[in-house]
Short mmCIF file of C-alpha atoms in Angstrom, two decimals:
data_model
loop_
_atom_site.label_atom_id
_atom_site.label_comp_id
_atom_site.label_asym_id
_atom_site.label_seq_id
_atom_site.Cartn_x
_atom_site.Cartn_y
_atom_site.Cartn_z
CA MET A 1094 -3.06 4.87 22.58
CA GLY A 1095 -2.26 1.00 22.20
CA GLY A 1096 -2.74 -0.85 18.80
CA GLY A 1097 -5.45 -3.19 20.19
CA LEU A 1098 -6.98 0.16 21.53
CA LYS A 1099 -6.98 2.41 18.30
CA HIS A 1100 -8.30 -0.21 16.03
CA ARG A 1101 -11.46 -0.94 18.47
CA VAL A 1102 -12.15 3.01 18.17
CA ILE A 1103 -11.31 2.97 14.40
CA ASP A 1104 -14.06 0.39 14.06
CA ALA A 1105 -16.47 1.99 16.03
CA GLY A 1106 -16.16 4.60 13.89
CA PHE A 1107 -16.91 2.98 10.74
CA ARG A 1108 -19.71 1.53 12.40
CA ALA A 1109 -20.98 4.55 13.54
CA ILE A 1110 -21.25 6.03 10.08
CA ALA A 1111 -22.98 3.16 8.88
CA ALA A 1112 -25.61 3.90 11.68
CA THR A 1113 -25.94 7.15 11.33
CA ARG A 1114 -26.01 6.37 7.24
CA ALA A 1115 -23.48 9.58 7.07
CA ASP A 1116 -21.48 7.75 4.45
CA ARG A 1117 -25.04 8.32 2.90
CA TRP A 1118 -25.92 12.17 3.40
CA LEU A 1119 -22.50 13.49 3.15
CA GLY A 1120 -20.78 11.19 0.47
CA PRO A 1121 -21.59 13.46 -1.98
CA LEU A 1122 -19.65 16.53 -0.41
CA ALA A 1123 -17.28 13.93 0.70
CA ARG A 1124 -15.91 12.21 -2.08
CA GLY A 1125 -14.58 14.90 -4.48
CA ARG A 1126 -14.19 13.39 -8.15
CA GLY A 1127 -12.92 10.00 -7.10
CA LEU A 1128 -10.30 7.83 -5.22
CA ILE A 1129 -7.56 5.68 -5.91
CA LEU A 1130 -7.13 2.46 -3.40
CA THR A 1131 -4.31 0.71 -2.07
CA LEU A 1132 -3.78 -2.97 -1.86
CA HIS A 1133 -0.83 -5.40 -0.78
CA HIS A 1134 -1.52 -8.97 -0.55
CA VAL A 1135 -4.64 -10.79 -1.56
CA ARG A 1136 -5.02 -14.06 -0.32
CA PRO A 1137 -7.08 -16.53 1.70
CA ALA A 1138 -7.57 -16.04 5.98
CA SER A 1139 -4.67 -17.40 8.11
CA ALA A 1140 -5.59 -18.96 11.28
CA ASP A 1141 -1.84 -18.11 12.49
CA PRO A 1142 -2.64 -16.05 15.84
CA PHE A 1143 0.14 -13.88 15.35
CA GLN A 1144 -0.03 -11.57 12.19
CA PRO A 1145 1.40 -8.31 12.89
CA ASN A 1146 1.32 -7.23 9.33
CA ALA A 1147 -2.14 -8.11 8.80
CA LEU A 1148 -2.90 -4.61 8.27
CA LEU A 1149 -1.09 -5.67 4.59
CA SER A 1150 -3.51 -8.47 3.86
CA ILE A 1151 -7.42 -8.58 2.63
CA THR A 1152 -8.99 -11.77 1.39
CA PRO A 1153 -10.16 -12.87 -2.18
CA GLU A 1154 -13.85 -12.36 -0.25
CA HIS A 1155 -12.97 -9.02 0.84
CA LEU A 1156 -11.84 -7.87 -2.51
CA ASP A 1157 -14.61 -9.29 -4.19
CA LEU A 1158 -17.37 -7.23 -1.84
CA SER A 1159 -15.43 -4.05 -2.33
CA LEU A 1160 -15.43 -4.56 -5.83
CA ARG A 1161 -19.62 -5.00 -5.96
CA LEU A 1162 -20.19 -1.97 -3.42
CA VAL A 1163 -17.86 0.11 -5.63
CA ARG A 1164 -20.14 -0.16 -8.43
CA GLU A 1165 -23.42 -0.10 -6.01
CA MET A 1166 -22.36 3.36 -4.28
CA GLY A 1167 -21.89 4.57 -7.70
CA PHE A 1168 -18.45 4.35 -8.63
CA GLU A 1169 -17.03 3.81 -12.00
CA LEU A 1170 -14.15 1.74 -12.27
CA ALA A 1171 -11.02 3.67 -13.79
CA SER A 1172 -7.36 3.26 -14.86
CA LEU A 1173 -4.65 5.36 -13.52
CA ASP A 1174 -3.84 6.54 -17.00
CA GLU A 1175 -7.50 7.82 -16.83
CA VAL A 1176 -7.00 10.25 -13.88
CA PRO A 1177 -5.34 13.05 -15.00
CA GLU A 1178 -8.17 13.76 -17.51
CA ARG A 1179 -10.73 12.96 -15.12
CA LEU A 1180 -9.40 15.79 -12.46
CA ALA A 1181 -8.90 18.24 -15.35
CA SER A 1182 -12.83 17.66 -16.26
CA PRO A 1183 -14.31 17.77 -12.62
CA SER A 1184 -18.05 18.68 -14.09
CA GLU A 1185 -18.02 15.39 -16.29
CA GLY A 1186 -18.67 11.67 -15.66
CA ARG A 1187 -19.88 9.43 -12.37
CA PRO A 1188 -17.30 9.61 -9.54
CA PHE A 1189 -13.85 6.76 -10.42
CA CYS A 1190 -12.16 4.13 -7.99
CA VAL A 1191 -8.75 3.69 -9.20
CA LEU A 1192 -7.51 -0.07 -7.73
CA THR A 1193 -3.34 -0.09 -7.13
CA PHE A 1194 -1.69 -2.89 -5.20
CA ASP A 1195 2.17 -1.77 -3.80
CA ASP A 1196 5.39 -4.63 -4.00
CA GLY A 1197 4.32 -7.24 -6.75
CA TYR A 1198 3.30 -10.03 -4.50
CA ARG A 1199 2.63 -13.34 -6.21
CA ASP A 1200 -0.85 -13.80 -4.61
CA ASN A 1201 -2.11 -10.61 -6.74
CA ARG A 1202 -1.84 -12.92 -9.65
CA ASP A 1203 -2.96 -15.86 -8.16
CA PHE A 1204 -6.37 -14.62 -5.57
CA ALA A 1205 -6.78 -11.18 -7.04
CA LEU A 1206 -6.39 -11.61 -10.79
CA PRO A 1207 -9.58 -14.05 -11.49
CA ILE A 1208 -11.61 -11.63 -9.35
CA LEU A 1209 -10.89 -8.40 -11.06
CA ARG A 1210 -11.26 -10.30 -14.43
CA ARG A 1211 -14.82 -11.40 -13.20
CA HIS A 1212 -15.48 -7.37 -12.48
CA ASP A 1213 -13.72 -5.88 -15.58
CA ALA A 1214 -11.51 -4.24 -13.42
CA PRO A 1215 -8.16 -2.40 -14.87
CA TRP A 1216 -5.40 -2.26 -12.09
CA THR A 1217 -1.87 -1.05 -11.64
CA LEU A 1218 0.79 -3.09 -9.77
CA PHE A 1219 3.66 -0.97 -8.49
CA VAL A 1220 7.21 -3.19 -8.93
CA THR A 1221 10.04 -3.27 -6.70
CA GLY A 1222 13.03 -3.93 -9.09
CA GLU A 1223 15.15 -5.51 -6.45
CA TYR A 1224 12.08 -7.93 -5.23
CA ALA A 1225 11.60 -8.73 -8.89
CA SER A 1226 15.29 -9.90 -9.10
CA GLY A 1227 14.78 -11.78 -6.26
CA ARG A 1228 16.63 -9.82 -4.20
CA GLY A 1229 16.22 -6.95 -1.43
CA ARG A 1230 14.43 -6.79 1.80
CA LEU A 1231 11.14 -7.14 2.94
CA TRP A 1232 12.30 -5.66 6.34
CA TRP A 1233 8.52 -5.94 7.91
CA LEU A 1234 8.28 -9.43 7.49
CA GLU A 1235 11.71 -10.71 8.38
CA LEU A 1236 11.31 -8.94 11.76
CA GLU A 1237 8.00 -10.66 11.66
CA GLU A 1238 9.47 -14.06 10.99
CA VAL A 1239 12.44 -13.16 13.54
CA ILE A 1240 9.76 -12.94 16.55
CA ARG A 1241 8.19 -15.94 15.51
CA ARG A 1242 10.83 -17.94 16.00
CA THR A 1243 12.69 -16.36 19.02
CA ASP A 1244 11.47 -15.82 22.62
CA ARG A 1245 12.71 -12.55 23.16
CA LEU A 1246 14.51 -9.56 21.49
CA VAL A 1247 16.83 -6.94 22.95
CA LEU A 1248 16.46 -3.50 21.51
CA GLU A 1249 18.45 -1.07 22.05
CA GLY A 1250 19.89 -2.69 25.68
CA GLU A 1251 16.26 -3.04 26.25
CA GLU A 1252 14.89 -7.29 26.51
CA LEU A 1253 11.84 -7.64 24.83
CA SER A 1254 10.15 -11.02 25.87
CA ALA A 1255 8.71 -12.41 23.01
CA GLY A 1256 7.39 -15.52 24.18
CA THR A 1257 3.50 -15.93 23.97
CA THR A 1258 1.54 -14.64 21.46
CA GLU A 1259 0.66 -11.47 22.85
CA GLU A 1260 3.94 -10.77 24.12
CA LYS A 1261 5.27 -11.68 20.27
CA GLN A 1262 2.19 -8.96 19.48
CA SER A 1263 3.96 -5.92 21.60
CA ALA A 1264 7.80 -6.68 20.64
CA PHE A 1265 6.84 -6.44 17.00
CA ALA A 1266 5.11 -3.02 17.71
CA ARG A 1267 7.60 -1.45 20.26
CA ALA A 1268 10.83 -2.42 17.79
CA TYR A 1269 8.55 -1.14 14.82
CA SER A 1270 7.73 2.13 15.91
CA SER A 1271 11.27 2.38 17.18
CA LEU A 1272 13.28 1.42 14.64
CA ARG A 1273 10.85 3.05 12.01
CA ALA A 1274 11.31 6.49 13.60
CA GLY A 1275 14.94 6.32 12.85
CA PRO A 1276 17.61 6.21 10.21
CA GLU A 1277 16.12 3.63 7.52
CA VAL A 1278 20.06 2.21 7.46
CA VAL A 1279 19.65 1.72 11.21
CA LEU A 1280 16.62 -0.29 10.89
CA ARG A 1281 17.86 -2.66 8.24
CA ASP A 1282 21.10 -3.30 9.44
CA THR A 1283 18.97 -4.21 12.90
CA ILE A 1284 16.66 -6.36 11.31
CA ALA A 1285 19.47 -7.92 9.38
CA ARG A 1286 21.47 -9.21 12.38
CA TRP A 1287 18.14 -10.33 13.68
CA CYS A 1288 17.56 -12.85 10.82
CA GLU A 1289 20.79 -13.65 10.59
CA ALA A 1290 20.81 -14.61 14.59
CA ALA A 1291 17.49 -16.68 14.04
CA GLY A 1292 18.55 -18.52 10.51
CA ILE A 1293 16.52 -16.33 8.13
CA ALA A 1294 17.42 -15.58 4.56
CA PRO A 1295 15.76 -12.34 3.57
CA GLU A 1296 16.35 -13.35 -0.10
CA GLU A 1297 13.95 -16.74 0.30
CA LEU A 1298 11.42 -14.25 1.72
CA VAL A 1299 11.64 -12.26 -1.16
CA ARG A 1300 11.73 -15.10 -3.73
CA ARG A 1301 8.71 -16.85 -2.15
CA ASN A 1302 6.36 -13.65 -1.68
CA CYS A 1303 7.36 -11.73 -5.08
CA MET A 1304 6.60 -12.65 -8.74
CA SER A 1305 9.61 -12.51 -10.64
CA TRP A 1306 10.37 -10.42 -14.17
CA SER A 1307 9.44 -13.64 -16.03
CA GLU A 1308 6.01 -13.79 -14.16
CA LEU A 1309 5.53 -10.26 -14.40
CA ALA A 1310 6.06 -10.19 -18.22
CA ASP A 1311 3.52 -12.77 -18.44
CA LEU A 1312 0.93 -10.76 -16.07
CA SER A 1313 2.14 -7.40 -17.93
CA ARG A 1314 0.43 -8.89 -21.24
CA GLN A 1315 -3.00 -9.26 -19.58
CA PRO A 1316 -5.64 -7.22 -20.49
CA ASP A 1317 -6.22 -4.54 -17.78
CA VAL A 1318 -3.20 -4.69 -15.99
CA THR A 1319 -0.76 -1.39 -15.70
CA ILE A 1320 2.81 -2.29 -14.33
CA GLY A 1321 3.96 1.21 -12.17
CA ALA A 1322 7.39 1.40 -10.12
CA HIS A 1323 7.98 0.85 -6.98
CA THR A 1324 11.74 1.69 -6.75
CA LEU A 1325 14.52 0.10 -6.94
CA THR A 1326 15.14 -1.24 -3.28
CA HIS A 1327 11.77 0.11 -1.59
CA PRO A 1328 12.92 2.65 0.62
CA MET A 1329 11.91 5.18 2.82
CA LEU A 1330 13.02 8.06 0.17
CA ALA A 1331 12.52 10.92 2.17
CA LYS A 1332 15.14 9.52 4.61
CA HIS A 1333 17.77 9.89 2.44
CA PRO A 1334 20.29 12.37 0.21
CA GLU A 1335 18.62 13.56 -2.99
CA GLY A 1336 21.02 11.61 -5.13
CA VAL A 1337 19.64 8.43 -3.99
CA ALA A 1338 16.18 9.38 -4.36
CA LYS A 1339 16.45 10.72 -7.78
CA HIS A 1340 18.33 7.02 -8.72
CA GLU A 1341 15.77 4.92 -6.82
CA ILE A 1342 13.10 6.83 -8.90
CA GLU A 1343 14.69 6.80 -12.09
CA ALA A 1344 16.58 3.64 -12.11
CA SER A 1345 13.54 1.81 -11.61
CA GLN A 1346 11.61 3.14 -14.43
CA ALA A 1347 14.08 2.54 -16.45
CA MET A 1348 14.65 -1.08 -15.20
CA ILE A 1349 11.11 -1.86 -16.14
CA ALA A 1350 11.57 -0.62 -19.74
CA GLU A 1351 14.39 -2.96 -20.16
CA ARG A 1352 13.20 -6.19 -18.70
CA LEU A 1353 8.70 -5.51 -19.55
CA GLY A 1354 9.91 -3.35 -23.07
CA THR A 1355 7.44 -0.44 -21.87
CA ALA A 1356 8.51 2.29 -19.25
CA PRO A 1357 5.94 2.42 -16.30
CA ARG A 1358 4.19 6.07 -16.49
CA HIS A 1359 3.30 5.93 -12.81
CA LEU A 1360 5.29 5.67 -9.36
CA SER A 1361 3.91 4.62 -5.89
CA TYR A 1362 6.27 5.58 -3.10
CA PRO A 1363 7.61 3.36 -0.46
CA VAL A 1364 5.72 3.45 2.25
CA GLY A 1365 4.11 6.76 1.19
CA ASP A 1366 3.51 8.88 4.22
CA PRO A 1367 5.25 12.10 4.66
CA THR A 1368 8.05 10.89 6.49
CA SER A 1369 8.86 9.08 3.44
CA ALA A 1370 7.91 11.41 0.64
CA GLY A 1371 7.60 15.38 0.13
CA PRO A 1372 8.06 17.82 -2.30
CA ARG A 1373 11.59 16.89 -2.91
CA GLU A 1374 10.21 13.36 -3.92
CA PHE A 1375 6.67 14.89 -5.55
CA ARG A 1376 9.60 17.24 -7.56
CA LEU A 1377 11.81 14.21 -8.77
CA ALA A 1378 9.04 11.85 -9.96
CA ALA A 1379 7.88 15.10 -12.20
CA GLU A 1380 11.57 15.32 -13.52
CA ALA A 1381 11.87 11.57 -14.43
CA GLY A 1382 8.39 12.15 -16.76
CA TYR A 1383 6.00 10.15 -14.59
CA GLN A 1384 2.38 10.99 -15.17
CA THR A 1385 1.38 10.45 -11.54
CA ALA A 1386 2.69 9.22 -8.55
CA VAL A 1387 0.85 8.07 -5.79
CA THR A 1388 1.29 7.95 -1.79
CA THR A 1389 -0.24 6.77 1.45
CA ARG A 1390 -1.71 9.92 2.55
CA PRO A 1391 -5.13 9.33 2.93
CA GLY A 1392 -7.81 11.01 1.11
CA HIS A 1393 -10.29 11.25 -1.86
CA LEU A 1394 -9.47 12.90 -4.99
CA PHE A 1395 -10.60 16.46 -5.69
CA PRO A 1396 -10.08 18.70 -8.99
CA GLU A 1397 -6.91 20.99 -7.17
CA HIS A 1398 -5.35 17.14 -6.98
CA ALA A 1399 -5.06 18.08 -11.20
CA HIS A 1400 -2.28 20.27 -10.22
CA HIS A 1401 -0.50 17.85 -7.36
CA LEU A 1402 -0.33 14.44 -9.49
CA MET A 1403 3.17 13.55 -8.47
CA ALA A 1404 1.02 13.79 -4.66
CA LEU A 1405 -2.03 11.72 -4.73
CA PRO A 1406 -3.50 10.64 -1.53
CA ARG A 1407 -4.87 6.94 -1.55
CA VAL A 1408 -7.37 4.89 0.70
CA SER A 1409 -6.23 1.69 2.02
CA LEU A 1410 -8.12 -1.48 2.14
CA ASN A 1411 -6.70 -2.62 5.38
CA GLY A 1412 -6.84 -6.50 5.95
CA LEU A 1413 -7.61 -4.97 10.10
CA TYR A 1414 -11.19 -3.40 8.75
CA GLN A 1415 -12.60 -6.15 6.38
CA SER A 1416 -16.24 -5.14 6.82
CA GLU A 1417 -18.91 -4.08 4.59
CA ALA A 1418 -19.09 -0.66 7.58
CA ALA A 1419 -15.81 -0.15 6.50
CA LEU A 1420 -15.84 0.01 3.42
CA ARG A 1421 -18.56 2.33 3.12
CA ALA A 1422 -17.37 4.48 5.03
CA LEU A 1423 -14.27 4.58 3.06
CA LEU A 1424 -15.56 4.80 0.05
CA SER A 1425 -18.02 7.54 1.15
CA GLY A 1426 -14.90 9.68 2.15
CA VAL A 1427 -16.22 10.69 5.32
CA PRO A 1428 -14.02 9.59 7.42
CA PHE A 1429 -11.48 12.04 5.66
CA LEU A 1430 -13.30 15.41 6.65
CA LEU A 1431 -12.21 14.48 10.01
CA TRP A 1432 -8.82 13.08 9.52
CA ASN A 1433 -7.77 15.75 7.06
CA ARG A 1434 -9.75 18.35 9.20
CA GLY A 1435 -11.44 19.68 5.70
CA ARG A 1436 -8.55 19.73 3.57
CA HIS A 1437 -8.97 18.71 0.27
CA LEU A 1438 -4.99 18.83 -0.05
CA ASN A 1439 -2.51 17.65 1.80
CA VAL A 1440 0.71 17.39 -0.10
CA GLY A 1441 3.36 19.44 2.33
#
């Protein structure tokens, strides 16, 4: 199924849930104890017609709507610190909603923070050590910039046209899916070569988008902000030897403790799907002493997750579906009855 068609089908599903009010009559069964939301960028909408990473960005207005609907639908806003105890006491209190932001983007401070303050919302920011140090690879943004600046791209001997906006979207989708499916070293090396040819400095993208350690230190002193770890270099951990994964998980914890004065209690696995984080990574996170670790496997939280705190699912606030219908569906948990085939746990 092509990307555009897939998005239209998903959006139609959200609207069907709203039209049938399934979010209300199935919600009490589907939503479990609560949910953890995943966010990346929060910033004003862009008029650029080429936005292949648009799913990672929502507007401040959509964040504000999300927080209003969270409370309207009966959820309490909770911190990630509270999750283990709330899951261990499944019959107590209203359902809860936790806010988490990955990578450490500056727009989280500039655009999300004022809205979060206005709603008295606790939140966790997962920091990648190399990004905060002004280094590292935001390779998905690098790929976007490469294709924005070129009319053609050669991938595995195949020339991809990238002249029009439609061709650029297609070239990005083709390159992204192909490189993501293979070894990460090939992905990074290939995009690095394209960046060099296009005159793109990867570290400049990091410095432009991500907060520095001094900025993070200021933010960490704000009330209701918790700093979590997102590894050192943002690798897809499951694609690397155990020693590499262990170092990424433990050294990022140590770096944040050294730079910000407090060791992080929570971990977010980069990318976070089953090809990036699995039982080995869950064990390594537990051995490192984290209280919780979050994936991007979709789903709400149920009492059973009290025994799988290193493999917690999350629900993405996806920039492609910024509507009230989509929000109500996601908060209800109804879509995950289908996506997870009725299972509460997805930890294999």
